[in-house]
Amino acid sequence: MGVSRLDLFYRRLLLTKLFIGGWGKPEDLKRIFEFRKIIGDRERCKSLVPKDFPVYIDKTEEHSDCLIHDGFFISPLEHLVPGILPPEAVKARFQFIVPKKWRGNRPVCIHLAGTGDHFFWRRRTLMARPMIKEAGMGSLLLENPYYSFQKPKDQLRSCLKNVSDLFVMGGALILESTVLLRWLEREGYSPLGMTGISMGGYMASLAVTNWPKPIPLVPCLSWSTASSVFTTGVLSRAVNWSELEKQYSINSVYEEEIIKLLEYCGTDSFKMSQELMKRSPASVDSLEHLLGLTVVERSAVGWFQMNKVQCGKKSEPVKCPRPSLHRESINFMKGVMDECTHMANFSVPVDPSLIIVVQAKEDAYIPRAGVLGLQEIWPGCEVRYLNGGHISAYLFKQNLFREAIYDAFNRFCLKYPNLY
């Protein structure tokens, strides 16, 4: 399957760069990786967010078809990993849009924001208000850390300054979604579900892995890991590789300490190639063929392992050649992205049959080749494919996203009639 020309063209129109600050502070990456081990295990997370976590409504507007409530709360991540969030993102903000008259039950879907989706107007106009009209369903729109009022002063528009910022955003949204789901339960809304488009769909998926009950989930235009987005997708061309390569080559902590913290070892992970090299160098050829690695990429994988096995020996200093610093940086990016974003590194949702994934067949932003599919990670989930690419689906297929949401909620109601 080819990729959408519209996706390629649209990417060329955007001239800003991602991660201009580099990888982020090594000590921050270490703290994030340690916290990922906790947040990736649903059982260990049960007591992280109190059931009565305080949530506040500070403004309400009445419209002809709905009530719009603005609210806020303090992100739990600030308590659990102090100082990791920028000061602007400590206060989480949301908008809660409900029909003036419910049709019986009071269903609510939480929508997480995609890349570039600042404030609430897009989700409110394209999803929330149509959902009130079509299904009598309420929507809660959560603002992303690093976006809107939570954007750091030195960040340009939607371009995260550091790679680590994406991981902090994900951890914060998992916990903040838990706060809101528990608040909605306390307020008597049911059934509850989650959705999002592009990055929002991915973040919604992460949040649901942490929820201890069956819940409808509809991730649109997202997949199983962010590693392919930034290493092989069209967004990889927007990454400031020169700064990442510079930091990687100058600061040895990345290859001497950070790499050792990476735990994800699925069949599509960089670490798996390291393990195979230890056991049988010949077996790496089959893995590299499976992943579709080029000759240059293979040499970089070999360098990583050689550097770890030989260069790491203090008693035997070895000068190791670097065939491609750029390729090493790409592979390091894949390693850290898989560690913090790969769905296989998180708990499987309680009931995958309530998950409907909506994908674009020719998506150039979310490559699916060479990574585990969500059907393999979440057996029982449904994947629906739309014709076209990422941009055309976002612009013209929002009605199909909403249809999938209604279908997922209906499945929940049929399967769990006593839970709502």
CSV table of C-alpha atoms in Angstrom, one decimal:
chain,number,residue,atom,x,y,z
A,1,MET,CA,0.0,0.0,0.0
A,2,GLY,CA,1.4,3.4,-1.0
A,3,VAL,CA,1.3,6.6,1.0
A,4,SER,CA,-1.0,9.6,0.5
A,5,ARG,CA,0.4,12.4,-1.7
A,6,LEU,CA,-1.7,14.9,0.3
A,7,ASP,CA,0.1,13.8,3.5
A,8,LEU,CA,3.5,14.4,1.8
A,9,PHE,CA,2.4,17.7,0.4
A,10,TYR,CA,1.0,19.0,3.6
A,11,ARG,CA,4.1,18.0,5.5
A,12,ARG,CA,6.2,20.2,3.1
A,13,LEU,CA,4.1,23.2,4.0
A,14,LEU,CA,5.2,23.0,7.6
A,15,LEU,CA,8.7,24.4,8.1
A,16,THR,CA,9.0,24.2,11.9
A,17,LYS,CA,11.3,21.7,13.5
A,18,LEU,CA,10.6,19.2,16.3
A,19,PHE,CA,12.8,18.7,19.3
A,20,ILE,CA,15.1,21.7,18.8
A,21,GLY,CA,16.3,21.3,22.4
A,22,GLY,CA,17.4,17.8,21.9
A,23,TRP,CA,16.7,14.6,23.9
A,24,GLY,CA,16.0,16.3,27.2
A,25,LYS,CA,18.0,16.2,30.4
A,26,PRO,CA,19.4,12.7,30.9
A,27,GLU,CA,18.3,12.7,34.6
A,28,ASP,CA,14.7,13.5,33.4
A,29,LEU,CA,14.8,10.6,31.0
A,30,LYS,CA,15.9,8.3,33.8
A,31,ARG,CA,13.1,9.5,36.0
A,32,ILE,CA,10.6,9.0,33.2
A,33,PHE,CA,11.8,5.5,32.5
A,34,GLU,CA,11.5,4.5,36.1
A,35,PHE,CA,8.0,5.9,36.3
A,36,ARG,CA,7.0,4.1,33.1
A,37,LYS,CA,7.6,0.8,34.8
A,38,ILE,CA,5.0,1.8,37.4
A,39,ILE,CA,2.4,3.4,35.1
A,40,GLY,CA,2.8,0.5,32.6
A,41,ASP,CA,1.4,-1.9,35.1
A,42,ARG,CA,-2.3,-1.3,35.9
A,43,GLU,CA,-2.2,-3.3,39.2
A,44,ARG,CA,0.6,-1.0,40.5
A,45,CYS,CA,-1.4,2.1,39.5
A,46,LYS,CA,-4.6,1.4,41.4
A,47,SER,CA,-3.7,3.8,44.3
A,48,LEU,CA,-1.8,6.5,42.4
A,49,VAL,CA,-4.9,8.7,41.9
A,50,PRO,CA,-7.3,8.9,44.8
A,51,LYS,CA,-11.0,8.3,44.0
A,52,ASP,CA,-11.9,11.7,45.4
A,53,PHE,CA,-9.2,13.7,43.6
A,54,PRO,CA,-10.5,17.3,43.6
A,55,VAL,CA,-11.8,18.7,40.3
A,56,TYR,CA,-13.2,22.2,39.9
A,57,ILE,CA,-15.7,23.9,37.6
A,58,ASP,CA,-15.0,27.6,37.3
A,59,LYS,CA,-17.2,28.7,34.4
A,60,THR,CA,-20.5,27.6,32.8
A,61,GLU,CA,-22.1,28.8,29.5
A,62,GLU,CA,-25.6,28.0,28.3
A,63,HIS,CA,-26.1,27.5,24.6
A,64,SER,CA,-29.2,26.5,22.6
A,65,ASP,CA,-28.2,22.9,22.4
A,66,CYS,CA,-25.8,22.3,25.3
A,67,LEU,CA,-24.1,23.5,28.5
A,68,ILE,CA,-20.4,24.1,28.3
A,69,HIS,CA,-18.5,23.8,31.6
A,70,ASP,CA,-14.8,24.9,32.0
A,71,GLY,CA,-12.9,23.2,34.7
A,72,PHE,CA,-9.4,22.4,36.1
A,73,PHE,CA,-7.4,20.4,38.6
A,74,ILE,CA,-3.8,19.9,39.5
A,75,SER,CA,-2.1,17.2,37.4
A,76,PRO,CA,-1.3,14.1,39.6
A,77,LEU,CA,2.0,13.9,37.8
A,78,GLU,CA,3.2,16.9,39.7
A,79,HIS,CA,2.8,15.0,42.9
A,80,LEU,CA,4.2,11.7,41.7
A,81,VAL,CA,7.2,13.0,39.7
A,82,PRO,CA,7.8,16.5,41.1
A,83,GLY,CA,9.3,19.1,38.8
A,84,ILE,CA,9.0,17.0,35.7
A,85,LEU,CA,6.2,19.1,34.3
A,86,PRO,CA,6.8,22.7,33.1
A,87,PRO,CA,5.2,25.1,35.5
A,88,GLU,CA,2.6,26.1,32.9
A,89,ALA,CA,1.3,22.5,32.7
A,90,VAL,CA,0.8,21.8,36.4
A,91,LYS,CA,-2.8,22.9,36.2
A,92,ALA,CA,-4.8,20.6,33.9
A,93,ARG,CA,-7.7,22.3,32.1
A,94,PHE,CA,-10.8,20.8,30.4
A,95,GLN,CA,-14.1,21.6,28.8
A,96,PHE,CA,-17.2,19.6,29.5
A,97,ILE,CA,-20.0,19.8,27.0
A,98,VAL,CA,-23.3,18.2,27.8
A,99,PRO,CA,-26.8,18.2,26.3
A,100,LYS,CA,-29.4,20.4,28.0
A,101,LYS,CA,-31.7,17.4,28.0
A,102,TRP,CA,-30.4,13.8,28.3
A,103,ARG,CA,-32.2,11.0,26.4
A,104,GLY,CA,-32.1,8.6,29.3
A,105,ASN,CA,-28.6,7.5,30.2
A,106,ARG,CA,-25.9,10.1,30.5
A,107,PRO,CA,-23.0,8.8,28.3
A,108,VAL,CA,-19.8,10.8,28.1
A,109,CYS,CA,-16.8,10.4,25.9
A,110,ILE,CA,-13.4,11.9,26.8
A,111,HIS,CA,-11.6,13.4,23.7
A,112,LEU,CA,-7.8,13.9,23.8
A,113,ALA,CA,-6.2,16.4,21.5
A,114,GLY,CA,-4.2,15.6,18.4
A,115,THR,CA,-1.0,17.3,17.3
A,116,GLY,CA,-1.6,21.1,16.9
A,117,ASP,CA,-5.1,20.9,18.5
A,118,HIS,CA,-4.8,23.9,20.9
A,119,PHE,CA,-7.7,24.9,23.1
A,120,PHE,CA,-11.1,23.2,22.5
A,121,TRP,CA,-12.8,24.7,19.5
A,122,ARG,CA,-11.8,22.0,16.9
A,123,ARG,CA,-13.0,19.1,19.0
A,124,ARG,CA,-16.0,21.0,20.2
A,125,THR,CA,-17.1,22.0,16.7
A,126,LEU,CA,-16.1,18.8,14.7
A,127,MET,CA,-17.0,16.1,17.3
A,128,ALA,CA,-18.6,17.2,20.6
A,129,ARG,CA,-21.6,19.3,19.3
A,130,PRO,CA,-22.4,16.9,16.5
A,131,MET,CA,-22.3,14.0,19.0
A,132,ILE,CA,-24.9,15.8,21.1
A,133,LYS,CA,-27.2,16.2,18.1
A,134,GLU,CA,-26.7,12.7,16.7
A,135,ALA,CA,-26.6,10.6,19.9
A,136,GLY,CA,-27.3,12.8,22.9
A,137,MET,CA,-23.8,12.0,24.1
A,138,GLY,CA,-21.7,14.4,26.3
A,139,SER,CA,-18.0,15.1,25.6
A,140,LEU,CA,-15.2,16.0,27.9
A,141,LEU,CA,-12.2,17.7,26.1
A,142,LEU,CA,-9.0,17.6,28.0
A,143,GLU,CA,-6.2,20.1,27.2
A,144,ASN,CA,-2.8,18.6,26.4
A,145,PRO,CA,0.2,19.5,28.6
A,146,TYR,CA,2.6,21.7,26.4
A,147,TYR,CA,-0.5,23.0,24.5
A,148,SER,CA,-2.7,26.1,24.8
A,149,PHE,CA,-2.4,27.7,28.3
A,150,GLN,CA,0.0,24.9,29.3
A,151,LYS,CA,2.5,25.7,26.6
A,152,PRO,CA,6.0,26.6,27.9
A,153,LYS,CA,7.0,30.2,27.0
A,154,ASP,CA,10.1,29.0,25.1
A,155,GLN,CA,8.1,26.5,22.9
A,156,LEU,CA,7.2,27.4,19.4
A,157,ARG,CA,3.5,26.6,18.6
A,158,SER,CA,3.0,22.8,18.8
A,159,CYS,CA,6.7,21.8,18.4
A,160,LEU,CA,7.8,20.0,21.5
A,161,LYS,CA,11.2,21.3,22.5
A,162,ASN,CA,12.6,18.0,23.8
A,163,VAL,CA,12.0,14.3,23.0
A,164,SER,CA,11.4,13.8,26.7
A,165,ASP,CA,8.5,16.3,26.6
A,166,LEU,CA,6.4,13.7,24.6
A,167,PHE,CA,6.9,11.1,27.4
A,168,VAL,CA,6.0,13.6,30.1
A,169,MET,CA,2.9,14.5,28.1
A,170,GLY,CA,1.9,10.9,27.9
A,171,GLY,CA,2.4,10.2,31.6
A,172,ALA,CA,0.4,13.3,32.5
A,173,LEU,CA,-2.5,12.4,30.2
A,174,ILE,CA,-2.8,8.9,31.6
A,175,LEU,CA,-3.1,10.2,35.1
A,176,GLU,CA,-5.3,13.1,34.2
A,177,SER,CA,-7.7,10.9,32.3
A,178,THR,CA,-8.0,8.7,35.4
A,179,VAL,CA,-8.9,11.8,37.4
A,180,LEU,CA,-11.6,12.7,35.0
A,181,LEU,CA,-13.0,9.2,34.6
A,182,ARG,CA,-13.3,8.9,38.4
A,183,TRP,CA,-14.9,12.4,38.6
A,184,LEU,CA,-17.4,11.5,36.0
A,185,GLU,CA,-18.3,8.3,37.8
A,186,ARG,CA,-18.8,10.3,41.0
A,187,GLU,CA,-21.1,12.7,39.2
A,188,GLY,CA,-23.2,9.8,37.9
A,189,TYR,CA,-22.3,9.9,34.2
A,190,SER,CA,-22.4,6.5,32.4
A,191,PRO,CA,-21.3,4.8,30.3
A,192,LEU,CA,-17.9,6.4,29.8
A,193,GLY,CA,-15.4,6.1,26.9
A,194,MET,CA,-12.4,7.6,25.4
A,195,THR,CA,-11.3,8.7,21.9
A,196,GLY,CA,-8.9,10.9,20.1
A,197,ILE,CA,-7.5,11.6,16.6
A,198,SER,CA,-3.8,11.1,15.7
A,199,MET,CA,-1.7,11.8,18.8
A,200,GLY,CA,-5.0,12.1,20.7
A,201,GLY,CA,-6.0,8.6,19.7
A,202,TYR,CA,-2.6,7.3,20.8
A,203,MET,CA,-2.8,9.1,24.2
A,204,ALA,CA,-6.4,7.8,24.7
A,205,SER,CA,-5.1,4.3,24.1
A,206,LEU,CA,-2.4,4.8,26.8
A,207,ALA,CA,-5.0,6.1,29.2
A,208,VAL,CA,-7.3,3.1,28.7
A,209,THR,CA,-4.5,0.6,29.5
A,210,ASN,CA,-4.5,2.1,33.0
A,211,TRP,CA,-8.2,2.0,33.6
A,212,PRO,CA,-9.3,-1.0,35.8
A,213,LYS,CA,-12.7,-1.5,34.2
A,214,PRO,CA,-14.2,-2.3,30.8
A,215,ILE,CA,-14.4,0.9,28.7
A,216,PRO,CA,-15.1,1.8,25.1
A,217,LEU,CA,-12.0,3.1,23.2
A,218,VAL,CA,-11.9,4.5,19.7
A,219,PRO,CA,-8.4,5.6,18.7
A,220,CYS,CA,-8.5,7.2,15.3
A,221,LEU,CA,-5.4,7.6,13.0
A,222,SER,CA,-3.0,6.2,15.6
A,223,TRP,CA,-1.2,2.9,16.0
A,224,SER,CA,0.9,0.8,18.5
A,225,THR,CA,4.0,3.0,19.0
A,226,ALA,CA,5.3,6.5,18.3
A,227,SER,CA,8.7,5.2,17.3
A,228,SER,CA,7.7,4.8,13.6
A,229,VAL,CA,6.1,8.2,13.5
A,230,PHE,CA,9.4,10.0,14.3
A,231,THR,CA,11.8,7.6,12.5
A,232,THR,CA,10.1,6.5,9.3
A,233,GLY,CA,6.9,8.6,8.9
A,234,VAL,CA,6.8,12.0,7.2
A,235,LEU,CA,7.2,13.7,10.6
A,236,SER,CA,10.7,12.3,10.8
A,237,ARG,CA,11.7,14.9,8.3
A,238,ALA,CA,10.7,17.6,10.8
A,239,VAL,CA,12.9,16.2,13.6
A,240,ASN,CA,16.0,18.3,14.3
A,241,TRP,CA,18.3,15.4,13.8
A,242,SER,CA,21.4,17.7,13.8
A,243,GLU,CA,20.9,18.7,17.4
A,244,LEU,CA,20.0,15.1,18.5
A,245,GLU,CA,23.1,13.7,16.8
A,246,LYS,CA,25.3,16.4,18.3
A,247,GLN,CA,24.0,15.6,21.8
A,248,TYR,CA,24.2,11.9,21.3
A,249,SER,CA,27.8,12.0,20.2
A,250,ILE,CA,29.0,14.5,22.9
A,251,ASN,CA,27.3,13.1,25.9
A,252,SER,CA,28.2,9.5,26.5
A,253,VAL,CA,25.4,9.0,29.1
A,254,TYR,CA,22.9,8.2,26.3
A,255,GLU,CA,24.8,5.1,25.1
A,256,GLU,CA,26.4,4.2,28.3
A,257,GLU,CA,23.5,4.6,30.8
A,258,ILE,CA,20.2,5.4,29.0
A,259,ILE,CA,20.3,2.4,26.7
A,260,LYS,CA,20.7,0.1,29.6
A,261,LEU,CA,17.4,1.3,31.0
A,262,LEU,CA,15.4,0.3,27.9
A,263,GLU,CA,13.3,-2.7,28.7
A,264,TYR,CA,10.9,-3.2,25.8
A,265,CYS,CA,12.0,-6.3,23.9
A,266,GLY,CA,9.3,-7.2,21.5
A,267,THR,CA,10.0,-8.7,18.1
A,268,ASP,CA,9.9,-5.2,16.6
A,269,SER,CA,12.2,-3.6,19.2
A,270,PHE,CA,15.8,-2.4,18.8
A,271,LYS,CA,16.7,-4.2,22.0
A,272,MET,CA,15.7,-7.5,20.5
A,273,SER,CA,18.4,-7.1,17.8
A,274,GLN,CA,20.9,-6.5,20.6
A,275,GLU,CA,19.8,-9.7,22.4
A,276,LEU,CA,19.9,-11.7,19.2
A,277,MET,CA,23.4,-10.5,18.4
A,278,LYS,CA,24.6,-11.7,21.8
A,279,ARG,CA,23.1,-15.2,21.3
A,280,SER,CA,23.7,-15.7,17.6
A,281,PRO,CA,25.0,-13.0,15.2
A,282,ALA,CA,23.7,-14.9,12.2
A,283,SER,CA,20.1,-14.7,13.6
A,284,VAL,CA,20.2,-10.9,13.3
A,285,ASP,CA,19.9,-11.2,9.5
A,286,SER,CA,16.4,-12.7,9.7
A,287,LEU,CA,15.3,-10.0,12.2
A,288,GLU,CA,16.7,-7.2,10.1
A,289,HIS,CA,15.0,-8.6,7.0
A,290,LEU,CA,11.7,-8.7,9.1
A,291,LEU,CA,12.1,-5.1,10.0
A,292,GLY,CA,13.1,-4.1,6.5
A,293,LEU,CA,16.3,-2.5,7.6
A,294,THR,CA,18.7,-1.1,5.0
A,295,VAL,CA,22.4,-1.9,4.8
A,296,VAL,CA,23.2,1.4,6.6
A,297,GLU,CA,20.6,0.6,9.3
A,298,ARG,CA,22.1,-2.8,9.7
A,299,SER,CA,25.6,-1.4,10.2
A,300,ALA,CA,24.2,0.9,12.9
A,301,VAL,CA,22.6,-1.9,14.8
A,302,GLY,CA,25.9,-3.8,14.6
A,303,TRP,CA,27.8,-0.7,15.9
A,304,PHE,CA,25.4,-0.3,18.8
A,305,GLN,CA,26.0,-3.9,19.9
A,306,MET,CA,29.8,-3.7,19.3
A,307,ASN,CA,30.0,-0.5,21.2
A,308,LYS,CA,28.1,-1.9,24.2
A,309,VAL,CA,30.1,-5.2,24.3
A,310,GLN,CA,33.5,-3.9,23.4
A,311,CYS,CA,33.8,-0.2,24.0
A,312,GLY,CA,32.1,-0.6,27.4
A,313,LYS,CA,35.1,-2.5,28.8
A,314,LYS,CA,37.3,-0.1,30.7
A,315,SER,CA,40.2,-2.6,30.8
A,316,GLU,CA,40.2,-3.0,27.0
A,317,PRO,CA,39.7,0.4,25.3
A,318,VAL,CA,38.6,-0.2,21.7
A,319,LYS,CA,38.2,2.5,19.1
A,320,CYS,CA,34.9,1.7,17.5
A,321,PRO,CA,34.0,3.1,14.1
A,322,ARG,CA,30.7,4.9,13.6
A,323,PRO,CA,29.4,4.1,10.2
A,324,SER,CA,26.5,6.6,10.6
A,325,LEU,CA,25.9,8.9,13.5
A,326,HIS,CA,22.6,9.8,12.0
A,327,ARG,CA,21.5,6.2,11.9
A,328,GLU,CA,22.7,5.6,15.4
A,329,SER,CA,20.5,8.6,16.5
A,330,ILE,CA,17.5,7.2,14.7
A,331,ASN,CA,18.0,3.8,16.3
A,332,PHE,CA,18.3,5.5,19.7
A,333,MET,CA,15.2,7.4,19.0
A,334,LYS,CA,13.4,4.1,18.2
A,335,GLY,CA,14.7,2.6,21.5
A,336,VAL,CA,13.5,5.4,23.8
A,337,MET,CA,10.2,5.9,21.9
A,338,ASP,CA,9.4,2.2,22.2
A,339,GLU,CA,10.3,2.2,25.9
A,340,CYS,CA,7.8,4.9,26.7
A,341,THR,CA,5.2,4.7,24.0
A,342,HIS,CA,4.9,1.1,22.7
A,343,MET,CA,1.5,-0.3,23.7
A,344,ALA,CA,3.1,-3.7,24.4
A,345,ASN,CA,4.9,-2.0,27.3
A,346,PHE,CA,1.6,-1.3,29.0
A,347,SER,CA,-1.2,-3.4,30.4
A,348,VAL,CA,-3.8,-4.8,27.9
A,349,PRO,CA,-7.2,-3.0,28.4
A,350,VAL,CA,-9.6,-5.0,30.5
A,351,ASP,CA,-11.9,-5.8,27.5
A,352,PRO,CA,-10.3,-5.3,24.0
A,353,SER,CA,-13.6,-6.2,22.3
A,354,LEU,CA,-14.7,-2.7,23.2
A,355,ILE,CA,-11.9,-1.1,21.2
A,356,ILE,CA,-12.5,0.0,17.6
A,357,VAL,CA,-9.4,1.3,15.9
A,358,VAL,CA,-9.9,3.6,12.8
A,359,GLN,CA,-7.0,3.7,10.5
A,360,ALA,CA,-6.2,5.3,7.1
A,361,LYS,CA,-4.9,2.9,4.5
A,362,GLU,CA,-2.4,5.3,3.0
A,363,ASP,CA,-1.3,7.1,6.2
A,364,ALA,CA,2.1,8.7,5.8
A,365,TYR,CA,2.2,10.0,9.3
A,366,ILE,CA,1.5,6.8,11.1
A,367,PRO,CA,3.6,4.0,9.4
A,368,ARG,CA,2.4,0.5,10.3
A,369,ALA,CA,5.2,-1.5,8.5
A,370,GLY,CA,7.7,-3.1,10.8
A,371,VAL,CA,5.9,-2.7,14.1
A,372,LEU,CA,3.5,-4.9,16.0
A,373,GLY,CA,-0.1,-4.3,15.0
A,374,LEU,CA,-2.7,-3.5,17.7
A,375,GLN,CA,-4.6,-6.7,16.9
A,376,GLU,CA,-1.5,-8.6,18.1
A,377,ILE,CA,-1.1,-6.6,21.2
A,378,TRP,CA,-4.9,-6.4,22.0
A,379,PRO,CA,-6.5,-9.6,20.7
A,380,GLY,CA,-10.2,-9.1,20.1
A,381,CYS,CA,-10.0,-5.4,19.1
A,382,GLU,CA,-11.5,-4.3,15.8
A,383,VAL,CA,-9.6,-2.3,13.1
A,384,ARG,CA,-11.5,-0.4,10.5
A,385,TYR,CA,-9.6,0.9,7.5
A,386,LEU,CA,-10.5,4.1,5.6
A,387,ASN,CA,-9.4,4.9,2.0
A,388,GLY,CA,-6.9,7.7,1.8
A,389,GLY,CA,-4.3,9.2,4.1
A,390,HIS,CA,-4.0,10.9,7.4
A,391,ILE,CA,-4.9,14.5,6.3
A,392,SER,CA,-7.9,13.5,4.1
A,393,ALA,CA,-9.3,11.3,6.9
A,394,TYR,CA,-9.0,14.1,9.4
A,395,LEU,CA,-10.7,16.6,7.1
A,396,PHE,CA,-13.4,14.5,5.6
A,397,LYS,CA,-14.1,11.4,7.7
A,398,GLN,CA,-15.0,12.7,11.1
A,399,ASN,CA,-18.5,11.3,10.7
A,400,LEU,CA,-17.0,7.8,10.5
A,401,PHE,CA,-15.0,8.5,13.7
A,402,ARG,CA,-18.2,9.4,15.5
A,403,GLU,CA,-19.9,6.3,14.1
A,404,ALA,CA,-17.2,4.1,15.5
A,405,ILE,CA,-17.7,5.8,18.9
A,406,TYR,CA,-21.4,5.1,18.9
A,407,ASP,CA,-20.7,1.5,17.9
A,408,ALA,CA,-18.2,1.0,20.7
A,409,PHE,CA,-20.6,2.5,23.3
A,410,ASN,CA,-23.4,0.2,22.0
A,411,ARG,CA,-21.2,-2.8,22.4
A,412,PHE,CA,-20.5,-1.8,26.0
A,413,CYS,CA,-24.2,-1.4,26.7
A,414,LEU,CA,-25.0,-4.8,25.2
A,415,LYS,CA,-22.2,-6.6,26.9
A,416,TYR,CA,-22.3,-4.9,30.4
A,417,PRO,CA,-26.0,-3.9,31.0
A,418,ASN,CA,-25.4,-3.9,34.7
A,419,LEU,CA,-22.5,-1.4,34.6
A,420,TYR,CA,-24.3,1.7,33.5
